[in-house]
Amino acid sequence: MIRLFSALALLAALTGPAFANPTVSTTGIRLTNTASTAQGRDSSIAYNPDLDLYLLVYEVTGTETSVNAQLLDHTLAAVGGPRVLGGTPTNGFSQPTVAYNPVSHEFVVAMVDELTYSIRGIRLRGDGALTATSVVISSNTAGQFDVSPRIAVDTTDGDVLFVWQADNSVVNQDTRGRLMTKLLAPVAAQATFYDATSVNGGIPDVAFSSVRGEFLVATTNTASPTRNVLGQRVSASTGAAIGSNITIAQRNPADRARVAYNATSDEYLVTYSAYVSGSLYEV
């Protein structure tokens, strides 16, 4: 049998798929619209492919800081009005982050409750409607802070791993986390993924490997003379650490590790902020 190829098809067959550089589809536009308050100081966004909608979550600074949620269509036009998440405690909410759960077809938001400095989670339907009130994810000792939450979703069964930076008994910063079901019921008690008994940990991040069925938590520490970029594998079934911390890189200093997972090549990409000299940093 003789098969005929066009020139483009033959080129693709010989060289593999072609990838175009991303293009800027629109100029920057304003997504929040109240100039009298400091909106958008901290924000996060996730995409719902089922309904072709984004969910933007962001801080609003007024008498107290609160977290708002706003649906956007693919043109970035607002769908409905902003929604305040989680009520209004005395000291507000802050530091929101959001992910889309393709199993439950819902958004999951994590944020800091500034009354207790614990981490709270809340579910929203794919169309942005609240499914329930927020739930407490972390538990801390009075006077100690849980901050800087990040989340990743197990795309197999919909469980969600929350990770955050946490004061320990000597007020160094651990990296802790807790695995929750897609309904935000606890799978297990919170776990420590980096123990900062003598050396502070940094702000963490987390990603899920659909091939391996586990999470990777990335963080940094302040070990002298260099800062380590660390990884910790976490079981997707129990929420427990698998083995010990892995040293990914050493840089003096390194901070703000971020991680993403590539299922095609079954690998993680970990980036971090690295000191160069003077006031200069690089990624």
Coordinates of C-alpha atoms in Angstrom, one line a residue:
M1 CA 0.0 0.0 0.0
I2 CA 1.3 3.4 -0.9
R3 CA 0.4 6.3 1.4
L4 CA 0.7 9.9 0.3
F5 CA 1.7 12.7 2.7
S6 CA 1.4 16.4 2.3
A7 CA 4.6 18.3 2.9
L8 CA 3.4 19.5 6.3
A9 CA 2.3 16.0 7.4
L10 CA 5.6 14.6 6.3
L11 CA 7.5 17.2 8.2
A12 CA 5.4 16.5 11.3
A13 CA 6.0 12.8 11.0
L14 CA 9.8 13.3 10.7
T15 CA 10.2 15.9 13.4
G16 CA 7.4 15.3 15.8
P17 CA 4.7 17.8 16.8
A18 CA 5.3 21.4 16.4
F19 CA 4.7 23.8 19.2
A20 CA 4.1 27.5 18.8
N21 CA 5.3 30.1 21.2
P22 CA 2.4 31.5 23.3
T23 CA 0.9 34.7 22.0
V24 CA -0.7 37.6 24.0
S25 CA -4.4 37.4 23.1
T26 CA -5.3 40.6 24.8
T27 CA -3.8 43.6 26.5
G28 CA -4.0 43.7 30.3
I29 CA -7.4 44.4 31.6
R30 CA -8.8 45.2 35.0
L31 CA -10.6 42.2 36.6
T32 CA -11.7 43.9 39.9
N33 CA -13.5 47.1 39.8
T34 CA -13.6 48.9 43.2
A35 CA -10.8 51.6 43.3
S36 CA -11.5 52.6 46.9
T37 CA -10.2 49.3 48.3
A38 CA -6.9 47.5 47.7
Q39 CA -8.3 44.6 45.6
G40 CA -6.1 41.9 44.1
R41 CA -3.2 42.2 46.5
D42 CA -3.1 38.4 46.5
S43 CA -4.9 36.4 43.9
S44 CA -5.1 33.0 42.3
I45 CA -7.0 31.6 39.3
A46 CA -8.2 28.2 38.0
Y47 CA -9.9 27.0 34.9
N48 CA -13.1 24.8 34.6
P49 CA -12.9 23.1 31.2
D50 CA -16.4 21.6 31.6
L51 CA -18.0 25.0 31.5
D52 CA -15.2 27.0 29.9
L53 CA -15.0 29.3 32.9
Y54 CA -12.3 30.7 35.1
L55 CA -12.6 31.3 38.8
L56 CA -10.5 34.2 40.2
V57 CA -10.1 34.5 43.9
Y58 CA -8.5 37.6 45.5
E59 CA -8.1 39.6 48.6
V60 CA -10.2 42.7 49.3
T61 CA -8.8 45.1 51.9
G62 CA -11.4 47.1 53.8
T63 CA -12.0 47.3 57.6
E64 CA -10.7 43.7 57.5
T65 CA -9.3 41.6 54.7
S66 CA -11.7 39.3 53.0
V67 CA -11.5 36.9 50.0
N68 CA -13.8 37.3 47.0
A69 CA -14.5 34.9 44.1
Q70 CA -15.4 36.0 40.6
L71 CA -16.3 33.9 37.6
L72 CA -14.9 34.9 34.2
D73 CA -15.6 33.6 30.7
H74 CA -12.9 32.9 28.2
T75 CA -12.9 36.6 27.1
L76 CA -12.3 37.5 30.8
A77 CA -15.7 39.1 31.0
A78 CA -17.3 38.8 34.5
V79 CA -20.0 36.1 34.8
G80 CA -22.3 37.4 37.6
G81 CA -20.9 39.5 40.5
P82 CA -18.2 38.8 43.1
R83 CA -18.9 36.4 45.9
V84 CA -17.5 36.8 49.4
L85 CA -16.1 33.4 50.6
G86 CA -16.3 32.0 54.1
G87 CA -18.2 34.7 56.0
T88 CA -16.6 37.6 57.9
P89 CA -14.6 36.7 61.0
T90 CA -13.2 39.4 63.2
N91 CA -9.8 39.5 61.4
G92 CA -10.9 38.4 58.0
F93 CA -9.5 36.0 55.4
S94 CA -6.4 36.3 53.2
Q95 CA -3.8 34.5 50.9
P96 CA -6.3 32.6 48.7
T97 CA -5.4 29.8 46.3
V98 CA -7.7 27.9 44.0
A99 CA -7.7 24.7 42.0
Y100 CA -10.3 22.9 39.8
N101 CA -11.3 19.4 40.8
P102 CA -12.2 17.4 37.6
V103 CA -13.6 14.5 39.6
S104 CA -16.2 16.5 41.6
H105 CA -16.5 19.2 38.9
E106 CA -16.0 21.8 41.6
F107 CA -13.4 24.5 42.5
V108 CA -11.5 24.2 45.8
V109 CA -10.2 27.2 47.6
A110 CA -7.8 27.4 50.4
M111 CA -7.3 30.6 52.5
V112 CA -5.9 31.8 55.8
D113 CA -8.4 32.6 58.6
E114 CA -6.8 35.6 60.2
L115 CA -8.8 35.2 63.5
T116 CA -7.1 31.9 64.3
Y117 CA -4.4 31.8 61.7
S118 CA -5.5 28.4 60.6
I119 CA -6.0 27.1 57.0
R120 CA -9.6 26.8 55.8
G121 CA -11.0 25.2 52.7
I122 CA -14.2 25.8 50.7
R123 CA -15.8 24.1 47.7
L124 CA -17.6 25.9 44.9
R125 CA -19.6 24.3 42.1
G126 CA -18.2 24.6 38.6
D127 CA -20.5 27.5 38.0
G128 CA -19.2 29.3 41.1
A129 CA -22.1 28.6 43.5
L130 CA -21.1 27.7 47.1
T131 CA -21.7 24.0 48.0
A132 CA -21.1 24.4 51.7
T133 CA -19.5 26.7 54.3
S134 CA -15.7 26.6 54.8
V135 CA -14.1 23.9 56.9
V136 CA -11.0 24.0 59.0
I137 CA -8.1 22.2 57.4
S138 CA -5.2 22.9 59.9
S139 CA -5.0 22.9 63.6
N140 CA -2.3 25.0 65.4
T141 CA -1.3 26.0 68.9
A142 CA -2.5 29.3 70.1
G143 CA -0.1 32.1 69.1
Q144 CA 1.3 30.1 66.2
F145 CA 0.5 30.8 62.5
D146 CA -0.4 28.6 59.6
V147 CA 0.0 30.6 56.4
S148 CA 0.7 30.5 52.6
P149 CA -1.5 27.6 51.6
R150 CA -1.2 25.7 48.3
I151 CA -3.4 22.8 47.0
A152 CA -3.2 20.0 44.4
V153 CA -6.0 17.7 43.3
D154 CA -5.7 13.9 42.8
T155 CA -7.2 13.7 39.4
T156 CA -8.0 10.0 39.9
D157 CA -10.3 10.1 42.9
G158 CA -10.6 13.8 43.6
D159 CA -8.8 13.9 47.0
V160 CA -7.1 17.2 47.7
L161 CA -3.8 17.8 49.4
F162 CA -3.4 21.1 51.3
V163 CA 0.1 22.2 52.2
W164 CA 1.1 25.3 54.1
Q165 CA 3.9 27.0 56.1
A166 CA 3.4 26.5 59.9
D167 CA 5.0 27.7 63.1
N168 CA 6.3 24.9 65.3
S169 CA 6.9 24.9 69.0
V170 CA 10.1 27.0 68.7
V171 CA 8.4 29.3 66.1
N172 CA 10.4 28.0 63.2
Q173 CA 8.5 27.3 60.0
D174 CA 7.6 23.7 59.2
T175 CA 6.0 22.6 56.0
R176 CA 2.8 20.7 56.9
G177 CA -0.1 19.3 54.9
R178 CA -3.4 17.4 55.1
L179 CA -5.1 15.1 52.7
M180 CA -8.9 15.7 52.4
T181 CA -11.6 13.9 50.3
K182 CA -13.3 15.7 47.4
L183 CA -16.0 16.7 49.9
L184 CA -13.2 18.2 52.2
A185 CA -13.6 15.5 54.8
P186 CA -10.3 14.5 56.5
V187 CA -8.5 11.4 55.1
A188 CA -5.9 11.7 57.9
A189 CA -4.5 14.0 60.5
Q190 CA -2.2 16.8 59.3
A191 CA 1.4 15.7 58.6
T192 CA 4.8 17.4 58.7
F193 CA 6.6 17.3 55.4
Y194 CA 9.6 19.4 56.5
D195 CA 10.6 19.6 60.1
A196 CA 12.1 23.0 61.0
T197 CA 13.3 22.0 64.4
S198 CA 16.6 24.0 63.9
V199 CA 16.3 25.4 60.3
N200 CA 13.4 27.4 59.0
G201 CA 11.4 26.1 56.0
G202 CA 10.1 28.3 53.1
I203 CA 6.8 28.8 51.4
P204 CA 5.7 25.4 49.9
D205 CA 4.0 24.3 46.7
V206 CA 2.5 20.9 45.6
A207 CA 1.7 19.0 42.5
F208 CA 0.0 15.6 41.7
S209 CA 1.5 12.9 39.5
S210 CA -1.3 11.1 37.7
V211 CA 1.2 8.4 36.5
R212 CA 2.7 7.6 40.0
G213 CA -0.4 8.3 42.0
E214 CA 1.4 10.5 44.5
F215 CA 2.1 14.1 45.3
L216 CA 5.3 16.1 45.4
V217 CA 5.7 18.9 47.9
A218 CA 8.4 21.4 47.1
T219 CA 9.9 23.8 49.7
T220 CA 13.1 25.4 50.8
N221 CA 15.1 25.8 54.0
T222 CA 17.6 28.2 55.4
A223 CA 20.4 25.7 56.1
S224 CA 23.8 27.4 56.2
P225 CA 25.9 28.1 54.1
T226 CA 23.4 27.4 51.4
R227 CA 19.6 27.1 51.2
N228 CA 18.3 23.8 50.0
V229 CA 15.4 23.3 47.6
L230 CA 13.7 20.2 49.0
G231 CA 11.1 17.7 47.7
Q232 CA 8.9 15.4 49.6
R233 CA 6.9 12.6 48.0
V234 CA 3.4 12.1 49.6
S235 CA 1.1 9.1 49.3
A236 CA -2.2 10.0 47.5
S237 CA -4.0 7.3 49.5
T238 CA -2.9 8.1 53.1
G239 CA -1.5 11.6 52.9
A240 CA 1.7 10.4 54.6
A241 CA 5.3 11.2 53.6
I242 CA 7.0 8.6 51.4
G243 CA 10.6 8.3 52.5
S244 CA 12.5 11.4 53.6
N245 CA 13.2 14.9 52.1
I246 CA 15.0 14.9 48.7
T247 CA 17.5 17.7 48.0
I248 CA 16.7 19.1 44.6
A249 CA 19.1 22.0 44.5
Q250 CA 21.4 24.1 46.7
R251 CA 21.7 27.8 46.2
N252 CA 22.6 30.7 48.6
P253 CA 19.9 31.6 49.1
A254 CA 16.9 29.9 47.5
D255 CA 13.3 30.7 48.2
R256 CA 9.7 30.3 47.0
A257 CA 9.9 26.9 45.3
R258 CA 7.2 26.1 42.7
V259 CA 6.4 22.7 41.2
A260 CA 4.4 21.5 38.1
Y261 CA 3.9 18.0 36.8
N262 CA 4.3 16.8 33.2
A263 CA 2.3 13.6 32.7
T264 CA 3.7 13.1 29.2
S265 CA 7.3 12.6 30.4
D266 CA 6.3 11.6 34.0
E267 CA 8.5 14.3 35.5
Y268 CA 8.2 17.4 37.8
L269 CA 9.6 20.8 37.0
V270 CA 10.7 22.7 40.2
T271 CA 11.6 26.4 40.0
Y272 CA 12.8 28.7 42.7
S273 CA 14.0 32.2 43.4
A274 CA 17.8 32.2 43.6
Y275 CA 20.1 35.0 44.9
V276 CA 22.7 36.3 42.4
S277 CA 24.4 39.4 44.0
G278 CA 23.4 42.7 45.6
S279 CA 19.7 43.0 45.2
L280 CA 19.5 40.7 42.2
Y281 CA 17.6 37.4 42.1
E282 CA 16.9 35.0 39.2
V283 CA 14.5 32.1 38.6

